[in-house]
């Protein structure tokens, strides 16, 4: 796939996840025996990139990982899914982001312990900015949103649509100019504390989100 012509550029977090299926979450100082253990790629923006690639879209990912085994696995898994990793920065001597996830079968709930690593935020290069300006969509998560102040002047007037995954808190989030805002119900109601779900949706639209 040519990295010069993509439909969507996803910017943000890519992780290596270790997922344990347990009957129930352990109490403090407790212990449970896992029924299954899997390792998979994760991170909101990276997961979106994979989903879009599986739907047949041309996708590039912008993020940062370390030069460790986890970083190698992250890049390899994205490549295997058809996502361009040209714009992933590999930081020498850094540790890649990883997460430990417990999935409780009985309660159908999960808990996540996230390690952000030491590779730092995504880096925008001149080629990656050009890729964003030529794409149909740019999708960011809570980690990728931090580079938007650099990116927005370059994509204004190009017709590129901006999608924001708001599942994790984004302190300085501004919805004006956002085409698609996708928070969880919990995150949306936390943003508009005290408001009903319907009122929170209306408030987000009033702030400037198109959808």
mmCIF file with all atom_site columns, C-alpha atoms in Angstrom:
data_model
loop_
_atom_site.group_PDB
_atom_site.id
_atom_site.type_symbol
_atom_site.label_atom_id
_atom_site.label_alt_id
_atom_site.label_comp_id
_atom_site.label_asym_id
_atom_site.label_entity_id
_atom_site.label_seq_id
_atom_site.pdbx_PDB_ins_code
_atom_site.Cartn_x
_atom_site.Cartn_y
_atom_site.Cartn_z
_atom_site.occupancy
_atom_site.B_iso_or_equiv
_atom_site.pdbx_formal_charge
_atom_site.auth_seq_id
_atom_site.auth_comp_id
_atom_site.auth_asym_id
_atom_site.auth_atom_id
_atom_site.pdbx_PDB_model_num
ATOM 1   C CA . UNK A 1 1   ? 0.000   0.000   0.000  1.00 0.00 ? 1   UNK A CA 1
ATOM 2   C CA . UNK A 1 2   ? 1.329   3.441   -0.864 1.00 0.00 ? 2   UNK A CA 1
ATOM 3   C CA . UNK A 1 3   ? 1.707   5.555   2.252  1.00 0.00 ? 3   UNK A CA 1
ATOM 4   C CA . UNK A 1 4   ? 1.290   8.695   0.144  1.00 0.00 ? 4   UNK A CA 1
ATOM 5   C CA . UNK A 1 5   ? -2.391  8.071   -0.567 1.00 0.00 ? 5   UNK A CA 1
ATOM 6   C CA . UNK A 1 6   ? -4.472  6.872   2.359  1.00 0.00 ? 6   UNK A CA 1
ATOM 7   C CA . UNK A 1 7   ? -8.110  7.274   3.290  1.00 0.00 ? 7   UNK A CA 1
ATOM 8   C CA . UNK A 1 8   ? -7.547  7.683   7.024  1.00 0.00 ? 8   UNK A CA 1
ATOM 9   C CA . UNK A 1 9   ? -4.602  8.668   9.201  1.00 0.00 ? 9   UNK A CA 1
ATOM 10  C CA . UNK A 1 10  ? -4.936  7.470   12.808 1.00 0.00 ? 10  UNK A CA 1
ATOM 11  C CA . UNK A 1 11  ? -2.793  9.300   15.350 1.00 0.00 ? 11  UNK A CA 1
ATOM 12  C CA . UNK A 1 12  ? -2.240  8.229   18.926 1.00 0.00 ? 12  UNK A CA 1
ATOM 13  C CA . UNK A 1 13  ? -1.570  5.239   21.116 1.00 0.00 ? 13  UNK A CA 1
ATOM 14  C CA . UNK A 1 14  ? -0.486  1.747   20.084 1.00 0.00 ? 14  UNK A CA 1
ATOM 15  C CA . UNK A 1 15  ? 0.103   -0.812  22.825 1.00 0.00 ? 15  UNK A CA 1
ATOM 16  C CA . UNK A 1 16  ? 0.906   -4.450  23.406 1.00 0.00 ? 16  UNK A CA 1
ATOM 17  C CA . UNK A 1 17  ? -1.903  -5.862  25.542 1.00 0.00 ? 17  UNK A CA 1
ATOM 18  C CA . UNK A 1 18  ? -1.855  -8.923  27.767 1.00 0.00 ? 18  UNK A CA 1
ATOM 19  C CA . UNK A 1 19  ? -5.453  -10.016 28.328 1.00 0.00 ? 19  UNK A CA 1
ATOM 20  C CA . UNK A 1 20  ? -6.474  -12.447 31.065 1.00 0.00 ? 20  UNK A CA 1
ATOM 21  C CA . UNK A 1 21  ? -9.955  -13.945 31.222 1.00 0.00 ? 21  UNK A CA 1
ATOM 22  C CA . UNK A 1 22  ? -10.900 -14.505 34.862 1.00 0.00 ? 22  UNK A CA 1
ATOM 23  C CA . UNK A 1 23  ? -14.104 -15.624 36.602 1.00 0.00 ? 23  UNK A CA 1
ATOM 24  C CA . UNK A 1 24  ? -14.188 -12.406 38.634 1.00 0.00 ? 24  UNK A CA 1
ATOM 25  C CA . UNK A 1 25  ? -11.896 -9.533  39.509 1.00 0.00 ? 25  UNK A CA 1
ATOM 26  C CA . UNK A 1 26  ? -9.600  -10.345 42.440 1.00 0.00 ? 26  UNK A CA 1
ATOM 27  C CA . UNK A 1 27  ? -10.007 -8.410  45.709 1.00 0.00 ? 27  UNK A CA 1
ATOM 28  C CA . UNK A 1 28  ? -7.152  -6.366  47.150 1.00 0.00 ? 28  UNK A CA 1
ATOM 29  C CA . UNK A 1 29  ? -4.236  -8.696  47.914 1.00 0.00 ? 29  UNK A CA 1
ATOM 30  C CA . UNK A 1 30  ? -6.287  -11.503 46.369 1.00 0.00 ? 30  UNK A CA 1
ATOM 31  C CA . UNK A 1 31  ? -5.559  -14.043 43.652 1.00 0.00 ? 31  UNK A CA 1
ATOM 32  C CA . UNK A 1 32  ? -7.569  -15.586 40.839 1.00 0.00 ? 32  UNK A CA 1
ATOM 33  C CA . UNK A 1 33  ? -6.697  -18.249 38.294 1.00 0.00 ? 33  UNK A CA 1
ATOM 34  C CA . UNK A 1 34  ? -7.063  -17.119 34.685 1.00 0.00 ? 34  UNK A CA 1
ATOM 35  C CA . UNK A 1 35  ? -9.178  -19.249 32.356 1.00 0.00 ? 35  UNK A CA 1
ATOM 36  C CA . UNK A 1 36  ? -7.329  -17.947 29.309 1.00 0.00 ? 36  UNK A CA 1
ATOM 37  C CA . UNK A 1 37  ? -4.466  -15.615 28.452 1.00 0.00 ? 37  UNK A CA 1
ATOM 38  C CA . UNK A 1 38  ? -3.989  -13.788 25.163 1.00 0.00 ? 38  UNK A CA 1
ATOM 39  C CA . UNK A 1 39  ? -1.606  -11.193 23.789 1.00 0.00 ? 39  UNK A CA 1
ATOM 40  C CA . UNK A 1 40  ? -2.848  -8.685  21.225 1.00 0.00 ? 40  UNK A CA 1
ATOM 41  C CA . UNK A 1 41  ? -2.324  -5.204  19.892 1.00 0.00 ? 41  UNK A CA 1
ATOM 42  C CA . UNK A 1 42  ? -4.241  -2.381  21.544 1.00 0.00 ? 42  UNK A CA 1
ATOM 43  C CA . UNK A 1 43  ? -4.512  1.364   21.976 1.00 0.00 ? 43  UNK A CA 1
ATOM 44  C CA . UNK A 1 44  ? -7.579  3.335   20.849 1.00 0.00 ? 44  UNK A CA 1
ATOM 45  C CA . UNK A 1 45  ? -6.097  4.856   17.686 1.00 0.00 ? 45  UNK A CA 1
ATOM 46  C CA . UNK A 1 46  ? -4.261  1.685   16.681 1.00 0.00 ? 46  UNK A CA 1
ATOM 47  C CA . UNK A 1 47  ? -7.381  -0.428  17.217 1.00 0.00 ? 47  UNK A CA 1
ATOM 48  C CA . UNK A 1 48  ? -9.358  1.985   15.037 1.00 0.00 ? 48  UNK A CA 1
ATOM 49  C CA . UNK A 1 49  ? -6.669  1.742   12.355 1.00 0.00 ? 49  UNK A CA 1
ATOM 50  C CA . UNK A 1 50  ? -6.926  -2.049  12.295 1.00 0.00 ? 50  UNK A CA 1
ATOM 51  C CA . UNK A 1 51  ? -10.735 -1.968  12.171 1.00 0.00 ? 51  UNK A CA 1
ATOM 52  C CA . UNK A 1 52  ? -10.663 0.456   9.240  1.00 0.00 ? 52  UNK A CA 1
ATOM 53  C CA . UNK A 1 53  ? -8.056  -1.603  7.381  1.00 0.00 ? 53  UNK A CA 1
ATOM 54  C CA . UNK A 1 54  ? -10.175 -4.736  7.817  1.00 0.00 ? 54  UNK A CA 1
ATOM 55  C CA . UNK A 1 55  ? -13.062 -2.837  6.233  1.00 0.00 ? 55  UNK A CA 1
ATOM 56  C CA . UNK A 1 56  ? -10.916 -2.225  3.178  1.00 0.00 ? 56  UNK A CA 1
ATOM 57  C CA . UNK A 1 57  ? -9.750  1.333   3.793  1.00 0.00 ? 57  UNK A CA 1
ATOM 58  C CA . UNK A 1 58  ? -6.193  2.531   3.223  1.00 0.00 ? 58  UNK A CA 1
ATOM 59  C CA . UNK A 1 59  ? -4.871  3.508   6.646  1.00 0.00 ? 59  UNK A CA 1
ATOM 60  C CA . UNK A 1 60  ? -1.665  4.977   8.055  1.00 0.00 ? 60  UNK A CA 1
ATOM 61  C CA . UNK A 1 61  ? -0.800  5.128   11.753 1.00 0.00 ? 61  UNK A CA 1
ATOM 62  C CA . UNK A 1 62  ? 1.221   7.849   13.485 1.00 0.00 ? 62  UNK A CA 1
ATOM 63  C CA . UNK A 1 63  ? 2.584   7.010   16.926 1.00 0.00 ? 63  UNK A CA 1
ATOM 64  C CA . UNK A 1 64  ? 5.704   6.245   18.952 1.00 0.00 ? 64  UNK A CA 1
ATOM 65  C CA . UNK A 1 65  ? 7.140   3.014   20.347 1.00 0.00 ? 65  UNK A CA 1
ATOM 66  C CA . UNK A 1 66  ? 10.422  1.895   21.845 1.00 0.00 ? 66  UNK A CA 1
ATOM 67  C CA . UNK A 1 67  ? 13.047  -0.255  20.162 1.00 0.00 ? 67  UNK A CA 1
ATOM 68  C CA . UNK A 1 68  ? 12.087  -3.182  22.393 1.00 0.00 ? 68  UNK A CA 1
ATOM 69  C CA . UNK A 1 69  ? 10.300  -6.474  21.751 1.00 0.00 ? 69  UNK A CA 1
ATOM 70  C CA . UNK A 1 70  ? 6.915   -4.910  22.484 1.00 0.00 ? 70  UNK A CA 1
ATOM 71  C CA . UNK A 1 71  ? 7.557   -2.180  19.914 1.00 0.00 ? 71  UNK A CA 1
ATOM 72  C CA . UNK A 1 72  ? 8.567   -4.773  17.334 1.00 0.00 ? 72  UNK A CA 1
ATOM 73  C CA . UNK A 1 73  ? 5.349   -6.701  17.993 1.00 0.00 ? 73  UNK A CA 1
ATOM 74  C CA . UNK A 1 74  ? 3.212   -3.559  17.765 1.00 0.00 ? 74  UNK A CA 1
ATOM 75  C CA . UNK A 1 75  ? 4.646   -2.569  14.390 1.00 0.00 ? 75  UNK A CA 1
ATOM 76  C CA . UNK A 1 76  ? 4.533   -6.121  13.051 1.00 0.00 ? 76  UNK A CA 1
ATOM 77  C CA . UNK A 1 77  ? 0.892   -6.634  14.040 1.00 0.00 ? 77  UNK A CA 1
ATOM 78  C CA . UNK A 1 78  ? -0.188  -3.356  12.419 1.00 0.00 ? 78  UNK A CA 1
ATOM 79  C CA . UNK A 1 79  ? 1.734   -4.212  9.251  1.00 0.00 ? 79  UNK A CA 1
ATOM 80  C CA . UNK A 1 80  ? 0.130   -7.653  9.163  1.00 0.00 ? 80  UNK A CA 1
ATOM 81  C CA . UNK A 1 81  ? -3.290  -5.982  9.310  1.00 0.00 ? 81  UNK A CA 1
ATOM 82  C CA . UNK A 1 82  ? -2.461  -3.781  6.319  1.00 0.00 ? 82  UNK A CA 1
ATOM 83  C CA . UNK A 1 83  ? -1.832  -0.551  8.256  1.00 0.00 ? 83  UNK A CA 1
ATOM 84  C CA . UNK A 1 84  ? 1.088   1.603   7.109  1.00 0.00 ? 84  UNK A CA 1
ATOM 85  C CA . UNK A 1 85  ? 3.653   2.019   9.902  1.00 0.00 ? 85  UNK A CA 1
ATOM 86  C CA . UNK A 1 86  ? 5.933   4.420   8.016  1.00 0.00 ? 86  UNK A CA 1
ATOM 87  C CA . UNK A 1 87  ? 5.003   7.223   10.424 1.00 0.00 ? 87  UNK A CA 1
ATOM 88  C CA . UNK A 1 88  ? 5.653   5.303   13.644 1.00 0.00 ? 88  UNK A CA 1
ATOM 89  C CA . UNK A 1 89  ? 8.660   6.754   15.460 1.00 0.00 ? 89  UNK A CA 1
ATOM 90  C CA . UNK A 1 90  ? 10.929  4.126   17.030 1.00 0.00 ? 90  UNK A CA 1
ATOM 91  C CA . UNK A 1 91  ? 12.689  5.718   19.999 1.00 0.00 ? 91  UNK A CA 1
ATOM 92  C CA . UNK A 1 92  ? 16.063  4.220   20.865 1.00 0.00 ? 92  UNK A CA 1
ATOM 93  C CA . UNK A 1 93  ? 16.301  2.979   24.441 1.00 0.00 ? 93  UNK A CA 1
ATOM 94  C CA . UNK A 1 94  ? 12.616  3.645   25.177 1.00 0.00 ? 94  UNK A CA 1
ATOM 95  C CA . UNK A 1 95  ? 10.007  1.205   26.448 1.00 0.00 ? 95  UNK A CA 1
ATOM 96  C CA . UNK A 1 96  ? 6.820   0.749   24.454 1.00 0.00 ? 96  UNK A CA 1
ATOM 97  C CA . UNK A 1 97  ? 3.309   1.217   25.877 1.00 0.00 ? 97  UNK A CA 1
ATOM 98  C CA . UNK A 1 98  ? 1.717   -1.935  27.306 1.00 0.00 ? 98  UNK A CA 1
ATOM 99  C CA . UNK A 1 99  ? -1.508  -2.780  29.119 1.00 0.00 ? 99  UNK A CA 1
ATOM 100 C CA . UNK A 1 100 ? -2.677  -5.528  31.446 1.00 0.00 ? 100 UNK A CA 1
ATOM 101 C CA . UNK A 1 101 ? -6.376  -6.259  31.011 1.00 0.00 ? 101 UNK A CA 1
ATOM 102 C CA . UNK A 1 102 ? -8.556  -8.443  33.230 1.00 0.00 ? 102 UNK A CA 1
ATOM 103 C CA . UNK A 1 103 ? -11.856 -9.558  31.713 1.00 0.00 ? 103 UNK A CA 1
ATOM 104 C CA . UNK A 1 104 ? -14.311 -10.912 34.302 1.00 0.00 ? 104 UNK A CA 1
ATOM 105 C CA . UNK A 1 105 ? -16.644 -13.482 32.758 1.00 0.00 ? 105 UNK A CA 1
ATOM 106 C CA . UNK A 1 106 ? -19.389 -13.484 35.386 1.00 0.00 ? 106 UNK A CA 1
ATOM 107 C CA . UNK A 1 107 ? -19.836 -9.707  35.617 1.00 0.00 ? 107 UNK A CA 1
ATOM 108 C CA . UNK A 1 108 ? -18.935 -9.115  31.944 1.00 0.00 ? 108 UNK A CA 1
ATOM 109 C CA . UNK A 1 109 ? -16.637 -6.259  32.987 1.00 0.00 ? 109 UNK A CA 1
ATOM 110 C CA . UNK A 1 110 ? -12.990 -5.445  32.459 1.00 0.00 ? 110 UNK A CA 1
ATOM 111 C CA . UNK A 1 111 ? -10.249 -3.549  34.234 1.00 0.00 ? 111 UNK A CA 1
ATOM 112 C CA . UNK A 1 112 ? -7.210  -2.059  32.542 1.00 0.00 ? 112 UNK A CA 1
ATOM 113 C CA . UNK A 1 113 ? -3.798  -1.227  33.948 1.00 0.00 ? 113 UNK A CA 1
ATOM 114 C CA . UNK A 1 114 ? -2.078  0.958   31.366 1.00 0.00 ? 114 UNK A CA 1
ATOM 115 C CA . UNK A 1 115 ? 1.675   1.545   31.215 1.00 0.00 ? 115 UNK A CA 1
ATOM 116 C CA . UNK A 1 116 ? 2.353   4.522   28.900 1.00 0.00 ? 116 UNK A CA 1
ATOM 117 C CA . UNK A 1 117 ? 5.958   3.579   28.240 1.00 0.00 ? 117 UNK A CA 1
ATOM 118 C CA . UNK A 1 118 ? 8.762   6.071   27.728 1.00 0.00 ? 118 UNK A CA 1
ATOM 119 C CA . UNK A 1 119 ? 8.638   6.627   23.952 1.00 0.00 ? 119 UNK A CA 1
ATOM 120 C CA . UNK A 1 120 ? 6.662   9.840   24.350 1.00 0.00 ? 120 UNK A CA 1
ATOM 121 C CA . UNK A 1 121 ? 3.891   11.287  22.165 1.00 0.00 ? 121 UNK A CA 1
ATOM 122 C CA . UNK A 1 122 ? 3.438   10.865  18.398 1.00 0.00 ? 122 UNK A CA 1
ATOM 123 C CA . UNK A 1 123 ? 5.771   12.927  16.227 1.00 0.00 ? 123 UNK A CA 1
ATOM 124 C CA . UNK A 1 124 ? 4.506   14.634  13.098 1.00 0.00 ? 124 UNK A CA 1
ATOM 125 C CA . UNK A 1 125 ? 6.998   14.757  10.245 1.00 0.00 ? 125 UNK A CA 1
ATOM 126 C CA . UNK A 1 126 ? 6.636   16.773  7.051  1.00 0.00 ? 126 UNK A CA 1
ATOM 127 C CA . UNK A 1 127 ? 5.576   13.621  5.127  1.00 0.00 ? 127 UNK A CA 1
ATOM 128 C CA . UNK A 1 128 ? 3.042   12.600  7.803  1.00 0.00 ? 128 UNK A CA 1
ATOM 129 C CA . UNK A 1 129 ? 1.491   16.083  7.813  1.00 0.00 ? 129 UNK A CA 1
ATOM 130 C CA . UNK A 1 130 ? 1.203   15.885  4.023  1.00 0.00 ? 130 UNK A CA 1
ATOM 131 C CA . UNK A 1 131 ? -0.429  12.468  4.360  1.00 0.00 ? 131 UNK A CA 1
ATOM 132 C CA . UNK A 1 132 ? -2.972  13.920  6.784  1.00 0.00 ? 132 UNK A CA 1
ATOM 133 C CA . UNK A 1 133 ? -3.734  16.828  4.456  1.00 0.00 ? 133 UNK A CA 1
ATOM 134 C CA . UNK A 1 134 ? -4.364  14.413  1.566  1.00 0.00 ? 134 UNK A CA 1
ATOM 135 C CA . UNK A 1 135 ? -6.514  11.958  3.557  1.00 0.00 ? 135 UNK A CA 1
ATOM 136 C CA . UNK A 1 136 ? -10.292 11.895  3.825  1.00 0.00 ? 136 UNK A CA 1
ATOM 137 C CA . UNK A 1 137 ? -10.228 11.559  7.617  1.00 0.00 ? 137 UNK A CA 1
ATOM 138 C CA . UNK A 1 138 ? -7.808  12.102  10.488 1.00 0.00 ? 138 UNK A CA 1
ATOM 139 C CA . UNK A 1 139 ? -8.679  10.122  13.621 1.00 0.00 ? 139 UNK A CA 1
ATOM 140 C CA . UNK A 1 140 ? -7.082  10.862  17.001 1.00 0.00 ? 140 UNK A CA 1
ATOM 141 C CA . UNK A 1 141 ? -7.372  9.468   20.512 1.00 0.00 ? 141 UNK A CA 1
ATOM 142 C CA . UNK A 1 142 ? -6.423  11.053  23.853 1.00 0.00 ? 142 UNK A CA 1
ATOM 143 C CA . UNK A 1 143 ? -2.724  10.685  23.030 1.00 0.00 ? 143 UNK A CA 1
ATOM 144 C CA . UNK A 1 144 ? -2.993  11.826  19.421 1.00 0.00 ? 144 UNK A CA 1
ATOM 145 C CA . UNK A 1 145 ? -5.082  14.880  20.254 1.00 0.00 ? 145 UNK A CA 1
ATOM 146 C CA . UNK A 1 146 ? -1.995  16.564  21.680 1.00 0.00 ? 146 UNK A CA 1
ATOM 147 C CA . UNK A 1 147 ? -0.512  17.066  18.205 1.00 0.00 ? 147 UNK A CA 1
ATOM 148 C CA . UNK A 1 148 ? -3.654  18.638  16.759 1.00 0.00 ? 148 UNK A CA 1
ATOM 149 C CA . UNK A 1 149 ? -2.488  22.202  17.432 1.00 0.00 ? 149 UNK A CA 1
ATOM 150 C CA . UNK A 1 150 ? 0.435   21.507  15.102 1.00 0.00 ? 150 UNK A CA 1
ATOM 151 C CA . UNK A 1 151 ? -1.661  19.683  12.528 1.00 0.00 ? 151 UNK A CA 1
ATOM 152 C CA . UNK A 1 152 ? -4.807  21.813  12.238 1.00 0.00 ? 152 UNK A CA 1
ATOM 153 C CA . UNK A 1 153 ? -3.219  24.797  10.430 1.00 0.00 ? 153 UNK A CA 1
ATOM 154 C CA . UNK A 1 154 ? -1.879  22.392  7.794  1.00 0.00 ? 154 UNK A CA 1
ATOM 155 C CA . UNK A 1 155 ? -5.196  20.682  7.077  1.00 0.00 ? 155 UNK A CA 1
ATOM 156 C CA . UNK A 1 156 ? -7.556  23.661  7.317  1.00 0.00 ? 156 UNK A CA 1
ATOM 157 C CA . UNK A 1 157 ? -9.332  24.190  4.026  1.00 0.00 ? 157 UNK A CA 1
ATOM 158 C CA . UNK A 1 158 ? -8.339  20.784  2.651  1.00 0.00 ? 158 UNK A CA 1
ATOM 159 C CA . UNK A 1 159 ? -11.687 19.123  3.342  1.00 0.00 ? 159 UNK A CA 1
ATOM 160 C CA . UNK A 1 160 ? -10.149 16.619  5.761  1.00 0.00 ? 160 UNK A CA 1
ATOM 161 C CA . UNK A 1 161 ? -12.612 15.514  8.421  1.00 0.00 ? 161 UNK A CA 1
ATOM 162 C CA . UNK A 1 162 ? -11.525 15.116  12.040 1.00 0.00 ? 162 UNK A CA 1
ATOM 163 C CA . UNK A 1 163 ? -12.661 12.256  14.268 1.00 0.00 ? 163 UNK A CA 1
ATOM 164 C CA . UNK A 1 164 ? -11.912 12.209  18.012 1.00 0.00 ? 164 UNK A CA 1
ATOM 165 C CA . UNK A 1 165 ? -12.071 9.117   20.225 1.00 0.00 ? 165 UNK A CA 1
ATOM 166 C CA . UNK A 1 166 ? -13.136 10.619  23.546 1.00 0.00 ? 166 UNK A CA 1
ATOM 167 C CA . UNK A 1 167 ? -13.234 7.402   25.548 1.00 0.00 ? 167 UNK A CA 1
ATOM 168 C CA . UNK A 1 168 ? -10.314 8.534   27.696 1.00 0.00 ? 168 UNK A CA 1
ATOM 169 C CA . UNK A 1 169 ? -10.226 12.032  29.234 1.00 0.00 ? 169 UNK A CA 1
ATOM 170 C CA . UNK A 1 170 ? -8.805  14.862  27.098 1.00 0.00 ? 170 UNK A CA 1
ATOM 171 C CA . UNK A 1 171 ? -8.359  17.892  29.343 1.00 0.00 ? 171 UNK A CA 1
ATOM 172 C CA . UNK A 1 172 ? -8.010  20.561  26.648 1.00 0.00 ? 172 UNK A CA 1
ATOM 173 C CA . UNK A 1 173 ? -10.526 19.075  24.208 1.00 0.00 ? 173 UNK A CA 1
ATOM 174 C CA . UNK A 1 174 ? -12.177 21.616  21.935 1.00 0.00 ? 174 UNK A CA 1
ATOM 175 C CA . UNK A 1 175 ? -15.044 20.299  19.815 1.00 0.00 ? 175 UNK A CA 1
ATOM 176 C CA . UNK A 1 176 ? -15.277 23.158  17.352 1.00 0.00 ? 176 UNK A CA 1
ATOM 177 C CA . UNK A 1 177 ? -14.267 21.745  13.963 1.00 0.00 ? 177 UNK A CA 1
ATOM 178 C CA . UNK A 1 178 ? -14.644 18.101  15.033 1.00 0.00 ? 178 UNK A CA 1
ATOM 179 C CA . UNK A 1 179 ? -16.688 16.146  12.495 1.00 0.00 ? 179 UNK A CA 1
ATOM 180 C CA . UNK A 1 180 ? -17.141 13.013  14.599 1.00 0.00 ? 180 UNK A CA 1
ATOM 181 C CA . UNK A 1 181 ? -16.859 12.949  18.396 1.00 0.00 ? 181 UNK A CA 1
ATOM 182 C CA . UNK A 1 182 ? -16.949 9.417   19.832 1.00 0.00 ? 182 UNK A CA 1
ATOM 183 C CA . UNK A 1 183 ? -16.835 9.316   23.636 1.00 0.00 ? 183 UNK A CA 1
ATOM 184 C CA . UNK A 1 184 ? -18.058 6.518   25.857 1.00 0.00 ? 184 UNK A CA 1
ATOM 185 C CA . UNK A 1 185 ? -21.231 7.255   27.805 1.00 0.00 ? 185 UNK A CA 1
ATOM 186 C CA . UNK A 1 186 ? -19.149 7.509   30.977 1.00 0.00 ? 186 UNK A CA 1
ATOM 187 C CA . UNK A 1 187 ? -16.708 9.996   29.409 1.00 0.00 ? 187 UNK A CA 1
ATOM 188 C CA . UNK A 1 188 ? -19.495 12.083  27.891 1.00 0.00 ? 188 UNK A CA 1
ATOM 189 C CA . UNK A 1 189 ? -21.400 12.381  31.144 1.00 0.00 ? 189 UNK A CA 1
ATOM 190 C CA . UNK A 1 190 ? -18.206 13.163  33.042 1.00 0.00 ? 190 UNK A CA 1
ATOM 191 C CA . UNK A 1 191 ? -17.552 16.041  30.625 1.00 0.00 ? 191 UNK A CA 1
ATOM 192 C CA . UNK A 1 192 ? -20.997 17.506  31.309 1.00 0.00 ? 192 UNK A CA 1
ATOM 193 C CA . UNK A 1 193 ? -21.267 16.623  34.976 1.00 0.00 ? 193 UNK A CA 1
ATOM 194 C CA . UNK A 1 194 ? -24.814 16.457  36.281 1.00 0.00 ? 194 UNK A CA 1
ATOM 195 C CA . UNK A 1 195 ? -26.434 16.434  32.837 1.00 0.00 ? 195 UNK A CA 1
ATOM 196 C CA . UNK A 1 196 ? -28.504 13.569  31.489 1.00 0.00 ? 196 UNK A CA 1
ATOM 197 C CA . UNK A 1 197 ? -27.161 11.529  28.589 1.00 0.00 ? 197 UNK A CA 1
ATOM 198 C CA . UNK A 1 198 ? -29.478 13.300  26.146 1.00 0.00 ? 198 UNK A CA 1
ATOM 199 C CA . UNK A 1 199 ? -28.490 16.714  27.490 1.00 0.00 ? 199 UNK A CA 1
ATOM 200 C CA . UNK A 1 200 ? -24.805 15.763  27.303 1.00 0.00 ? 200 UNK A CA 1
ATOM 201 C CA . UNK A 1 201 ? -25.147 14.807  23.631 1.00 0.00 ? 201 UNK A CA 1
ATOM 202 C CA . UNK A 1 202 ? -26.851 18.120  22.888 1.00 0.00 ? 202 UNK A CA 1
ATOM 203 C CA . UNK A 1 203 ? -24.129 19.990  24.787 1.00 0.00 ? 203 UNK A CA 1
ATOM 204 C CA . UNK A 1 204 ? -21.391 18.316  22.726 1.00 0.00 ? 204 UNK A CA 1
ATOM 205 C CA . UNK A 1 205 ? -23.168 19.263  19.509 1.00 0.00 ? 205 UNK A CA 1
ATOM 206 C CA . UNK A 1 206 ? -23.609 22.819  20.788 1.00 0.00 ? 206 UNK A CA 1
ATOM 207 C CA . UNK A 1 207 ? -19.852 23.010  21.435 1.00 0.00 ? 207 UNK A CA 1
ATOM 208 C CA . UNK A 1 208 ? -19.240 22.404  17.752 1.00 0.00 ? 208 UNK A CA 1
ATOM 209 C CA . UNK A 1 209 ? -19.085 18.661  17.098 1.00 0.00 ? 209 UNK A CA 1
ATOM 210 C CA . UNK A 1 210 ? -20.946 17.838  13.873 1.00 0.00 ? 210 UNK A CA 1
ATOM 211 C CA . UNK A 1 211 ? -21.795 14.289  14.937 1.00 0.00 ? 211 UNK A CA 1
#
